[in-house]
């Protein structure tokens, strides 16, 4: 997948790289690693030119591939040590760092076991140890929690968070698991068909979708009509309605409407869109345009078009 | 009918129903009270006991046998009584949740939190402020990893059969050196002329067909090249290399050098030992060395050509595969298959031209020219064989380079 007019600035800290299959995530990672020559344009990673200083970039980046990248016949300690030697570390230093890295990723007790006897979670941890052996400034983690059970996944996410917060390293995390991206990253970059679809802080991007969700019993249509009459933006699916959170006294207004039409509100709570919702919305509606979180916040109504199907009163086709 | 009236109640929004009468718990007959002695036995303690007085022995209470409850017919029948009651599960619920009255003390119901017993694993990120060494150190790491793997654990894990076969071939390749030493010990000149260093024996050490180029060297090459690149494709370990500051040339160059060095230990190092044995065992002087050194160099060059050719073809096959079986078998098929085909054609049609397709025969022909031994290929010049060898190597290296440059770092 070719990247086109991709102009982005990734800040220090944790950034999630999102996009559907074929969006250009792998191409983007290879470009960052200096393995693909850009036909036009330029870029720098950690101050190095991606076109001419690929080796220097790779010396300062730790890459954790998505797929198996370990020799199953080797034991973990020697595999990690060898990955350090491939960076140019002295064998003795590489061995010391291999011990420290494996301890950090929770494999201190298993470091002399052959990798073929490892579970998926342990293999992922070993790959992470290979990536951090030289204490890189930027760690690229490609689907780090893919295929892990709940415990291993939790540990991997915690480890990445610690690496960012305690180790003060930057992480670029490509993942399909939005929940994990949300936990680790502060910012996201969304790619779609080789273009930048959106980028910005997750908190800002999610703010556009704040709504109040109510569950109604009896008189739902009347209530919907009454709320719309008062200028509220309502999405409805059966008895569940979501009202855009645009005014401070929204809950009072909703209750007033319900009282007027005699509808029962059985449940009311604030609904915050997940990153997954946001991803789907942007992919569906904004895929071809570059939108920063500022763009999305400045034109929330046009940007959202979230919604329930048209026959339910939503804006989407 | 409006939509509101037609709403189907959801599972989580059941319409209010009449409260069901809670079944009263069945009274379970309690077992009869244990017959406790009405007047408890107490130890009489006098508060005004004079201190000076000799303390009287405290009368110990005579242990009374605990009277066993006399099981009446009623108590024996208790389990039966529960069976008669309707099964509500209430007793079990009370065990789990407390009584149904809801008057329990919360403190009694609260589960005790686990006491912190210290933390065994504490995750601490340790920074590293060292300097990374330059390119030559990275290349040395690849070379070391592959070559030391033959003799040392912790490096490239060569298979045990490969290691055993290499040891066997190493000692078998030293057979001419051993027999030369034996000839010097027994002093038999005829024995020495058969095994000692001469033009034919130096050629034979490197390029003799049987057994060395049937049973030893091609099999060694096949075992070595089999998984060198193909296993990186299979296990995805190419990502480990290419996400590091290692370029494709360094990667393939060091792998090539590793395989070539291991073969050189078996072919060229043993040739050197053979030559040295002759010098040491027979006390050869400078005159003999000056006389025979060009022949030795010719054999050595023949050995180098053999290693290069077998390695190039083998690695090219390894780079197009994802397993070690196909490259190994493929290399043997090319070396021995083309030789067999050329022999058949020569015997049937008396034409030697197909030997140009056989890597071994081209090497042998060029080797004969280098060592200046009696040529066995009469129908064309050795330069044709050299050209064929160059072409074979060029094709193999082209395949190798194009395959390695297309290896992926993100997915293989």
XYZ file of C-alpha atoms in Angstrom:
729
model
C 0.000 0.000 0.000
C 1.480 3.334 -1.062
C 1.385 6.250 1.305
C 0.221 9.510 -0.173
C 0.635 13.027 1.130
C 1.212 11.758 4.606
C 2.189 14.678 6.734
C 2.262 14.043 10.427
C 4.181 14.848 13.519
C 4.322 12.227 16.238
C 4.984 13.589 19.691
C 6.909 12.033 22.528
C 4.860 9.579 24.544
C 2.566 6.810 23.407
C 0.823 7.026 20.059
C -1.588 4.523 18.601
C -1.429 3.714 14.914
C -4.843 2.657 13.703
C -6.304 1.732 10.395
C -8.137 -1.083 8.673
C -6.307 -3.790 6.752
C -4.539 -2.288 3.771
C -4.529 1.190 5.265
C -0.758 1.422 4.940
C 0.287 0.754 8.550
C 3.044 -1.701 7.624
C 4.292 0.572 4.860
C 4.327 3.423 7.327
C 6.334 1.386 9.832
C 8.805 0.312 7.139
C 9.191 3.918 6.084
C 9.901 4.940 9.659
C 12.468 2.164 9.941
C 14.160 3.523 6.839
C 13.549 0.336 4.860
C 11.533 1.973 2.085
C 12.731 4.880 0.057
C 10.129 7.601 -0.281
C 9.644 8.562 -3.936
C 8.856 12.117 -2.973
C 8.799 14.236 0.126
C 10.999 13.820 3.119
C 10.875 13.047 6.790
C 12.921 12.708 9.897
C 12.748 10.186 12.686
C 14.531 11.164 15.900
C 16.334 13.791 13.886
C 17.584 11.391 11.185
C 16.609 11.597 7.546
C 14.486 8.592 6.578
C 15.942 8.593 3.076
C 19.622 8.467 3.898
C 20.028 7.459 7.535
C 18.041 4.249 7.830
C 20.751 2.451 9.808
C 21.055 5.309 12.301
C 17.285 5.329 12.772
C 17.151 1.597 13.348
C 19.899 1.900 15.960
C 17.659 4.142 18.018
C 14.383 2.322 17.486
C 13.218 -0.915 19.029
C 10.900 -2.827 16.744
C 8.572 -5.500 18.055
C 7.108 -7.289 15.040
C 3.601 -8.632 14.955
C 4.547 -12.039 13.628
C 6.908 -14.650 15.018
C 10.454 -13.374 14.848
C 12.198 -15.753 17.192
C 14.181 -18.900 16.622
C 12.232 -21.607 18.452
C 15.358 -23.709 18.988
C 17.143 -21.000 20.961
C 16.641 -20.198 24.593
C 15.254 -16.791 25.436
C 18.384 -15.333 26.985
C 20.552 -16.100 23.966
C 17.923 -14.928 21.533
C 17.671 -11.573 23.274
C 21.456 -11.352 23.627
C 21.882 -12.006 19.904
C 19.360 -9.307 19.072
C 21.519 -6.932 21.099
C 24.680 -8.034 19.321
C 22.974 -7.339 15.999
C 22.690 -3.734 17.136
C 26.408 -3.589 17.743
C 26.487 -4.345 21.451
C 29.495 -6.030 22.934
C 28.597 -9.702 23.696
C 29.170 -9.294 27.440
C 27.122 -6.109 27.615
C 24.439 -7.676 25.435
C 24.185 -10.598 27.841
C 23.833 -8.284 30.844
C 21.153 -6.271 29.101
C 19.382 -9.449 27.991
C 19.050 -10.475 31.637
C 17.714 -7.042 32.587
C 15.290 -6.909 29.657
C 13.886 -10.372 30.281
C 13.490 -9.554 33.949
C 11.597 -6.408 32.986
C 9.173 -8.243 30.728
C 8.506 -10.843 33.413
C 10.537 -13.718 31.987
C 13.321 -13.657 34.545
C 12.607 -17.194 35.673
C 12.052 -18.576 32.195
C 15.034 -17.087 30.434
C 16.881 -20.372 29.991
C 13.927 -22.143 28.450
C 13.761 -22.806 24.735
C 11.422 -20.468 22.934
C 9.510 -23.343 21.365
C 8.206 -24.198 24.842
C 6.861 -20.672 25.357
C 3.238 -19.622 25.258
C 2.146 -16.855 22.891
C 2.312 -14.327 25.708
C 5.855 -15.333 26.598
C 6.901 -15.087 22.955
C 5.418 -11.607 22.752
C 7.294 -10.677 25.911
C 10.526 -12.046 24.432
C 10.013 -9.951 21.315
C 9.518 -6.915 23.514
C 12.720 -7.756 25.394
C 14.553 -7.932 22.038
C 13.139 -4.518 21.163
C 14.139 -2.782 24.398
C 17.560 -4.367 24.945
C 19.392 -1.215 23.844
C 17.002 1.126 25.647
C 15.702 2.721 22.447
C 14.103 6.124 22.401
C 11.191 4.877 20.341
C 9.598 1.445 20.541
C 7.426 0.358 17.650
C 5.051 -2.331 18.868
C 3.110 -3.982 16.090
C 0.005 -5.655 17.541
C 1.660 -6.314 20.926
C -1.394 -7.834 22.575
C -2.672 -9.814 19.632
C -3.660 -13.385 20.482
C -2.893 -13.101 24.178
C -5.082 -14.373 26.979
C -6.460 -11.901 29.514
C -3.559 -12.181 31.970
C -0.816 -11.946 29.367
C -2.602 -9.088 27.658
C -2.924 -7.175 30.891
C 0.748 -7.703 31.625
C 1.791 -6.581 28.148
C -0.295 -3.434 28.381
C 1.023 -2.651 31.862
C 4.562 -3.182 30.634
C 4.063 -0.781 27.748
C 2.510 1.790 30.066
C 5.463 1.429 32.447
C 7.887 1.796 29.569
C 6.288 5.089 28.659
C 5.713 6.452 32.134
C 8.522 4.974 34.185
C 11.082 4.553 31.425
C 10.224 7.839 29.703
C 10.372 6.140 26.293
C 8.063 6.726 23.353
C 5.869 3.975 22.002
C 4.230 3.778 18.609
C 1.655 1.046 18.924
C -0.191 -0.433 15.976
C -3.155 -2.465 17.110
C -6.636 -3.561 16.197
C -7.578 -3.750 19.855
C -8.898 -0.268 20.490
C -9.220 -0.863 24.193
C -5.499 -1.527 24.471
C -4.607 1.497 22.384
C -6.835 3.604 24.573
C -5.118 2.387 27.724
C -1.567 2.841 26.531
C -1.727 5.824 24.211
C -2.571 9.464 24.606
C -2.567 10.208 20.890
C -3.674 8.328 17.820
C -2.894 8.427 14.135
C -5.572 7.025 11.886
C -4.604 5.850 8.424
C -7.000 4.993 5.663
C -6.067 3.963 2.134
C -2.582 5.352 2.546
C -3.808 8.726 3.725
C -4.013 10.322 7.092
C -7.637 10.170 8.221
C -7.262 11.769 11.637
C -4.723 12.441 14.315
C -4.793 14.005 17.710
C -5.335 13.333 21.372
C -7.742 10.514 22.111
C -9.388 12.589 24.827
C -10.109 15.406 22.396
C -11.358 13.122 19.685
C -13.655 11.313 22.053
C -15.089 14.546 23.390
C -17.025 15.051 20.184
C -19.197 12.089 20.917
C -20.411 12.783 24.460
C -24.062 11.905 24.822
C -26.675 11.103 27.436
C -28.241 7.694 27.020
C -31.762 7.056 28.307
C -33.924 3.962 28.404
C -37.586 4.858 27.993
C -40.726 2.955 28.922
C -43.899 4.108 27.242
C -44.301 7.214 25.150
C -40.889 6.969 23.533
C -41.988 8.512 20.261
C -43.707 11.381 22.035
C -40.635 11.950 24.139
C -38.412 11.890 21.087
C -40.618 14.410 19.354
C -40.713 16.627 22.430
C -36.950 16.600 22.786
C -36.430 17.358 19.127
C -38.919 20.154 19.458
C -36.713 21.647 22.161
C -33.744 21.536 19.813
C -32.015 18.471 21.195
C -30.253 16.120 18.822
C -31.661 12.689 19.440
C -30.677 9.292 18.075
C -33.029 6.476 18.811
C -33.009 2.729 18.543
C -36.183 1.279 20.042
C -36.449 2.340 23.637
C -32.844 3.480 23.848
C -32.116 7.074 22.942
C -28.924 9.076 22.924
C -29.061 12.822 23.171
C -26.084 14.952 22.228
C -24.594 16.575 25.277
C -24.628 20.181 24.182
C -25.986 22.073 27.180
C -25.211 21.897 30.877
C -28.800 21.368 32.022
C -29.504 18.652 29.509
C -30.599 16.112 32.118
C -33.164 18.539 33.538
C -34.491 19.229 30.051
C -34.833 15.538 29.331
C -36.695 14.921 32.578
C -38.937 17.901 31.898
C -39.819 16.520 28.462
C -40.494 13.099 29.949
C -42.738 14.620 32.552
C -44.674 16.553 29.948
C -45.365 13.568 27.705
C -45.764 11.081 30.549
C -42.913 8.812 29.550
C -40.958 6.810 32.083
C -37.195 7.088 32.052
C -35.959 3.891 33.554
C -32.284 4.580 33.180
C -30.147 7.595 32.391
C -26.385 7.772 32.160
C -23.638 9.570 30.340
C -22.502 7.714 27.271
C -18.892 8.182 26.251
C -17.925 6.867 22.859
C -15.202 4.275 22.889
C -12.203 4.616 20.659
C -13.697 1.863 18.563
C -16.840 3.940 17.970
C -14.671 6.848 17.051
C -12.603 4.736 14.705
C -15.684 3.437 12.922
C -17.184 6.874 12.623
C -14.067 8.393 11.194
C -13.463 5.503 8.851
C -17.018 5.680 7.566
C -17.379 9.370 7.245
C -14.025 11.070 7.190
C -11.756 8.559 5.575
C -10.702 10.647 2.680
C -10.126 13.894 4.458
C -7.415 14.821 6.872
C -8.962 15.788 10.171
C -7.167 16.756 13.292
C -8.911 16.700 16.609
C -9.190 20.488 16.330
C -11.018 20.153 13.001
C -13.385 17.636 14.449
C -14.049 19.720 17.518
C -14.569 22.906 15.577
C -17.241 21.336 13.350
C -18.753 18.653 15.523
C -22.087 18.539 13.794
C -20.716 18.026 10.336
C -17.990 15.797 11.570
C -20.140 13.423 13.497
C -22.741 12.022 11.173
C -22.497 9.074 13.483
C -25.567 7.529 13.754
C -28.363 5.350 13.622
C -29.720 4.517 10.185
C -31.903 7.108 8.481
C -35.210 5.407 9.232
C -34.433 5.753 12.899
C -33.791 9.409 12.660
C -30.019 9.220 12.356
C -28.007 11.111 9.831
C -26.130 8.229 8.264
C -27.283 6.814 5.003
C -52.036 1.218 17.414
C -49.114 3.433 18.274
C -45.574 2.241 18.404
C -45.431 2.903 22.086
C -48.285 0.606 22.812
C -46.799 -2.025 20.629
C -43.412 -2.150 22.253
C -42.337 -5.627 23.034
C -41.017 -5.786 26.565
C -37.285 -6.353 26.654
C -35.702 -8.953 28.782
C -34.192 -6.332 31.020
C -37.372 -4.343 31.317
C -39.920 -6.790 32.468
C -43.327 -5.304 33.353
C -43.981 -5.171 37.064
C -45.529 -8.337 38.332
C -47.365 -9.201 41.512
C -44.914 -10.022 44.263
C -44.752 -13.727 44.829
C -45.347 -14.842 48.385
C -42.045 -15.770 49.914
C -42.299 -19.300 51.167
C -41.909 -19.440 54.882
C -39.013 -21.519 56.019
C -39.945 -24.910 57.221
C -39.239 -25.441 60.860
C -36.631 -28.035 61.153
C -36.792 -29.915 64.398
C -33.730 -29.146 66.396
C -31.955 -31.961 68.090
C -32.698 -32.237 71.784
C -30.599 -30.275 74.185
C -27.578 -32.008 75.470
C -28.090 -32.927 79.075
C -25.810 -30.445 80.798
C -25.206 -30.829 84.475
C -27.405 -28.319 86.170
C -24.868 -27.277 88.767
C -21.579 -26.579 87.067
C -18.494 -27.824 88.826
C -16.544 -24.816 90.007
C -13.232 -24.426 91.712
C -13.819 -22.751 95.067
C -11.395 -19.833 95.331
C -11.339 -17.954 98.581
C -10.371 -14.305 98.235
C -9.351 -14.140 101.845
C -6.874 -16.943 101.618
C -4.080 -16.176 104.063
C -0.792 -15.868 102.189
C 1.346 -17.437 104.828
C -0.739 -20.474 104.982
C 0.359 -23.485 103.182
C -1.619 -23.529 100.087
C -4.061 -26.246 100.026
C -4.030 -28.315 96.954
C -6.635 -27.100 94.649
C -9.118 -29.760 94.242
C -9.076 -30.731 90.635
C -12.417 -31.221 89.122
C -13.035 -34.790 88.487
C -13.471 -35.169 84.806
C -16.948 -36.092 84.251
C -17.640 -38.220 81.273
C -19.388 -36.125 78.724
C -22.742 -37.574 78.505
C -23.553 -38.549 74.992
C -26.915 -37.341 73.878
C -29.270 -40.108 73.935
C -30.470 -40.358 70.409
C -34.099 -40.336 70.619
C -36.279 -41.546 67.857
C -36.999 -37.933 67.071
C -33.385 -36.930 66.514
C -32.652 -39.963 64.414
C -35.548 -39.003 62.290
C -34.220 -35.477 61.663
C -32.829 -36.036 58.197
C -36.045 -37.587 57.233
C -37.802 -34.473 58.433
C -35.855 -32.283 55.970
C -36.671 -34.653 53.196
C -40.296 -34.145 53.911
C -39.956 -30.349 53.653
C -40.159 -28.747 50.211
C -36.754 -28.292 48.602
C -36.140 -24.560 48.501
C -32.378 -24.394 48.714
C -32.849 -21.865 51.434
C -30.557 -23.502 53.923
C -27.737 -23.413 51.451
C -28.491 -19.828 50.566
C -28.353 -18.943 54.216
C -24.993 -20.606 54.502
C -23.730 -18.588 51.580
C -25.374 -15.251 52.180
C -26.359 -15.211 55.834
C -29.840 -15.523 57.288
C -32.780 -14.237 55.362
C -33.570 -11.684 58.046
C -30.944 -9.262 56.919
C -29.918 -8.388 60.477
C -26.388 -9.666 60.300
C -23.512 -7.498 61.253
C -21.721 -6.415 58.128
C -18.454 -7.101 59.825
C -19.421 -10.751 60.091
C -20.274 -10.985 56.434
C -17.356 -9.102 55.000
C -14.731 -11.298 53.510
C -11.282 -10.744 54.856
C -9.003 -9.141 52.309
C -5.795 -10.942 51.441
C -2.897 -9.840 53.505
C -0.118 -8.345 51.466
C 2.733 -10.788 51.619
C 5.319 -8.732 49.749
C 5.850 -8.390 46.049
C 8.081 -10.912 44.332
C 8.107 -9.273 40.912
C 8.655 -5.588 40.693
C 8.827 -4.122 37.226
C 11.589 -1.579 36.958
C 12.699 -0.118 33.684
C 16.478 0.017 33.641
C 17.913 2.547 31.241
C 21.143 1.880 29.365
C 23.579 4.590 28.476
C 26.133 2.560 26.501
C 27.411 3.133 22.994
C 26.630 0.829 20.118
C 29.604 -0.441 18.143
C 29.966 0.170 14.404
C 29.113 -1.993 11.430
C 31.999 -4.440 11.658
C 30.886 -5.513 15.137
C 27.377 -6.269 13.911
C 28.769 -8.317 11.040
C 31.103 -10.119 13.400
C 28.075 -10.984 15.567
C 26.344 -12.700 12.624
C 29.495 -14.592 11.670
C 30.211 -15.647 15.241
C 26.609 -16.698 15.801
C 26.706 -19.112 12.877
C 30.239 -20.483 13.132
C 30.350 -20.918 16.912
C 26.967 -22.609 16.791
C 28.736 -25.734 15.529
C 30.661 -26.181 18.766
C 29.020 -23.984 21.372
C 25.582 -23.702 22.884
C 23.865 -20.336 22.862
C 24.586 -19.593 19.230
C 22.875 -20.777 16.068
C 21.348 -24.148 16.920
C 22.664 -26.474 14.226
C 21.066 -29.906 14.305
C 22.826 -32.708 16.153
C 23.041 -34.907 12.994
C 24.738 -32.023 11.209
C 27.279 -31.619 13.991
C 27.996 -35.350 14.127
C 28.370 -35.563 10.357
C 30.751 -32.597 10.327
C 32.968 -34.268 12.930
C 32.958 -37.533 10.983
C 33.812 -35.786 7.726
C 36.524 -33.737 9.395
C 38.313 -36.849 10.612
C 37.637 -38.711 7.374
C 39.190 -35.818 5.454
C 42.285 -36.246 7.563
C 42.648 -39.876 6.471
C 45.395 -39.018 3.950
C 47.282 -37.076 6.630
C 46.986 -40.027 8.995
C 48.173 -42.505 6.397
C 51.109 -40.230 5.530
C 52.044 -40.215 9.196
C 51.719 -43.998 9.260
C 53.939 -44.265 6.174
C 56.612 -42.226 7.919
C 56.394 -44.474 10.959
C 56.638 -47.794 9.108
C 59.084 -46.406 6.538
C 57.421 -48.166 3.599
C 58.161 -46.116 0.454
C 55.456 -47.809 -1.624
C 52.915 -47.015 1.035
C 54.140 -43.427 1.076
C 53.917 -43.071 -2.710
C 50.305 -44.190 -2.458
C 49.245 -41.754 0.331
C 51.958 -39.085 0.635
C 51.792 -35.600 -0.824
C 51.990 -35.533 -4.593
C 50.134 -33.889 -7.449
C 47.377 -36.506 -7.685
C 46.844 -36.824 -3.952
C 46.593 -33.055 -3.442
C 44.020 -32.915 -6.234
C 42.260 -35.945 -4.799
C 42.045 -34.401 -1.313
C 39.916 -31.582 -2.661
C 38.345 -32.703 -5.917
C 38.490 -36.477 -5.930
C 35.048 -37.793 -6.835
C 34.863 -40.821 -4.602
C 34.468 -40.637 -1.688
C 35.044 -36.948 -1.060
C 32.730 -35.433 -3.654
C 30.112 -38.103 -3.319
C 29.892 -38.729 0.401
C 31.604 -35.830 2.105
C 31.641 -32.334 0.707
C 28.301 -32.088 -1.135
C 26.502 -33.529 1.893
C 28.314 -31.129 4.216
C 27.299 -28.225 1.981
C 23.713 -29.492 1.798
C 23.452 -29.781 5.582
C 24.943 -26.339 6.124
C 23.079 -24.280 3.555
C 19.751 -25.998 4.110
C 18.326 -23.718 6.768
C 20.650 -20.734 6.783
C 18.254 -18.390 4.994
C 15.158 -20.530 4.630
C 14.718 -20.789 8.402
C 14.796 -17.016 8.700
C 11.898 -16.990 6.301
C 10.181 -19.805 8.151
C 10.503 -18.372 11.665
C 10.307 -14.712 10.654
C 13.740 -14.064 12.162
C 14.587 -11.949 9.130
C 12.681 -9.201 10.975
C 15.230 -9.490 13.766
C 17.995 -8.638 11.307
C 16.345 -6.038 9.127
C 14.831 -4.049 11.965
C 18.421 -3.631 13.163
C 20.987 -1.469 11.410
C 21.972 -4.360 9.167
C 21.660 -4.079 5.434
C 20.884 -6.918 3.062
C 24.445 -7.149 1.813
C 25.834 -7.580 5.322
C 23.156 -10.123 6.137
C 23.734 -12.340 3.137
C 27.477 -11.705 3.087
C 27.973 -12.863 6.652
C 25.748 -15.892 6.185
C 27.702 -16.775 3.073
C 30.995 -16.319 4.882
C 29.810 -18.442 7.833
C 28.874 -21.415 5.667
C 32.057 -21.029 3.612
C 34.247 -20.910 6.731
C 32.788 -24.116 8.132
C 33.361 -25.857 4.791
C 36.860 -24.399 4.627
C 37.684 -25.936 8.005
C 36.771 -29.314 6.595
C 38.289 -28.990 3.127
C 41.101 -26.443 3.226
C 42.253 -26.739 6.813
C 42.569 -30.518 6.426
C 44.474 -29.972 3.167
C 46.861 -27.717 5.053
C 47.243 -30.315 7.822
C 47.931 -32.986 5.198
C 50.686 -30.886 3.667
C 52.099 -30.030 7.101
C 52.099 -33.684 8.142
C 54.269 -34.542 5.126
C 56.716 -31.770 6.021
C 56.897 -32.724 9.685
C 56.821 -36.490 9.368
C 59.366 -36.739 6.559
C 61.443 -33.712 7.555
C 60.993 -31.988 4.203
C 63.272 -29.046 3.601
C 62.797 -25.744 1.828
C 63.701 -27.217 -1.561
C 60.817 -29.693 -1.370
C 58.477 -27.003 -0.131
C 59.414 -24.637 -2.962
C 58.932 -27.486 -5.454
C 55.527 -28.579 -4.213
C 54.046 -25.303 -2.975
C 52.592 -24.295 -6.389
C 50.772 -27.628 -6.537
C 49.513 -27.072 -3.002
C 48.336 -23.589 -3.966
C 46.590 -25.021 -7.041
C 44.745 -27.540 -4.845
C 43.900 -24.788 -2.392
C 42.457 -22.621 -5.154
C 40.465 -25.596 -6.402
C 39.106 -25.985 -2.862
C 38.158 -22.319 -2.684
C 36.316 -22.587 -6.004
C 34.493 -25.675 -4.771
C 33.397 -23.964 -1.550
C 32.245 -20.846 -3.402
C 30.275 -22.822 -5.965
C 28.557 -25.152 -3.517
C 27.765 -22.258 -1.159
C 26.363 -20.001 -3.888
C 24.086 -22.663 -5.314
C 23.064 -23.877 -1.874
C 22.229 -20.433 -0.494
C 20.307 -19.545 -3.646
C 18.178 -22.633 -3.060
C 17.847 -21.766 0.618
C 16.637 -18.277 -0.236
C 13.739 -19.576 -2.332
C 12.531 -21.992 0.303
C 10.979 -21.995 3.764
C 12.478 -25.244 4.968
C 15.883 -26.882 5.059
C 14.943 -30.091 3.280
C 14.387 -28.677 -0.209
C 17.623 -26.662 -0.401
C 19.672 -29.617 0.832
C 18.117 -32.152 -1.492
C 18.141 -29.620 -4.320
C 21.865 -29.028 -3.954
C 22.624 -32.748 -3.930
C 20.367 -33.253 -6.943
C 22.163 -30.534 -8.878
C 25.661 -31.771 -8.023
C 25.118 -35.505 -8.364
C 22.212 -35.445 -10.830
C 24.013 -33.432 -13.477
C 27.108 -35.594 -13.015
C 25.062 -38.763 -13.494
C 23.339 -37.341 -16.557
C 26.667 -36.318 -18.082
C 28.112 -39.796 -17.484
C 25.130 -41.403 -19.180
C 25.361 -39.095 -22.189
C 29.101 -39.668 -22.457
C 28.732 -43.427 -22.333
C 25.887 -43.488 -24.833
C 27.012 -40.852 -27.286
C 30.649 -40.327 -26.420
C 30.020 -36.637 -25.948
C 31.389 -34.802 -22.902
C 29.650 -31.512 -23.486
C 27.040 -32.103 -20.790
C 29.795 -32.032 -18.211
C 29.574 -28.269 -18.624
C 26.242 -28.437 -16.809
C 27.718 -30.325 -13.877
C 29.199 -28.103 -11.163
C 31.400 -30.899 -9.918
C 32.837 -31.695 -13.369
C 33.528 -28.062 -14.102
C 35.339 -27.782 -10.776
C 37.264 -30.972 -11.450
C 38.269 -29.800 -14.917
C 39.480 -26.434 -13.656
C 41.145 -28.113 -10.676
C 43.046 -30.468 -12.951
C 44.336 -27.441 -14.834
C 45.322 -25.681 -11.588
C 47.148 -28.673 -10.121
C 48.463 -29.687 -13.559
C 47.444 -33.265 -13.149
C 46.389 -35.547 -15.984
C 43.119 -34.118 -17.435
C 40.182 -36.471 -17.760
C 38.112 -34.184 -19.963
C 39.470 -34.255 -23.488
C 36.838 -32.773 -25.739
C 36.964 -29.141 -24.644
C 39.281 -26.705 -22.906
C 39.232 -26.135 -19.137
C 38.420 -22.485 -19.831
C 34.934 -23.578 -20.911
C 34.508 -25.215 -17.552
C 35.734 -22.057 -15.839
C 33.249 -19.963 -17.851
C 30.493 -22.395 -16.940
C 31.449 -22.155 -13.272
C 31.366 -18.368 -13.418
C 27.950 -18.470 -15.076
C 26.610 -20.903 -12.455
C 27.850 -18.718 -9.639
C 26.505 -15.564 -11.256
C 23.040 -17.051 -11.670
C 23.049 -18.392 -8.114
C 24.173 -15.064 -6.655
C 21.572 -13.193 -8.699
C 18.803 -15.419 -7.352
C 20.201 -15.064 -3.856
C 20.427 -11.282 -3.954
C 17.012 -10.780 -5.509
C 15.360 -13.097 -2.999
C 17.088 -11.562 -0.012
C 16.286 -8.023 -1.127
C 12.620 -8.966 -1.298
C 12.580 -10.372 2.240
C 10.155 -8.479 4.436
C 10.728 -7.030 7.831
C 7.098 -6.752 8.829
C 5.829 -10.003 7.451
C 7.460 -12.938 5.680
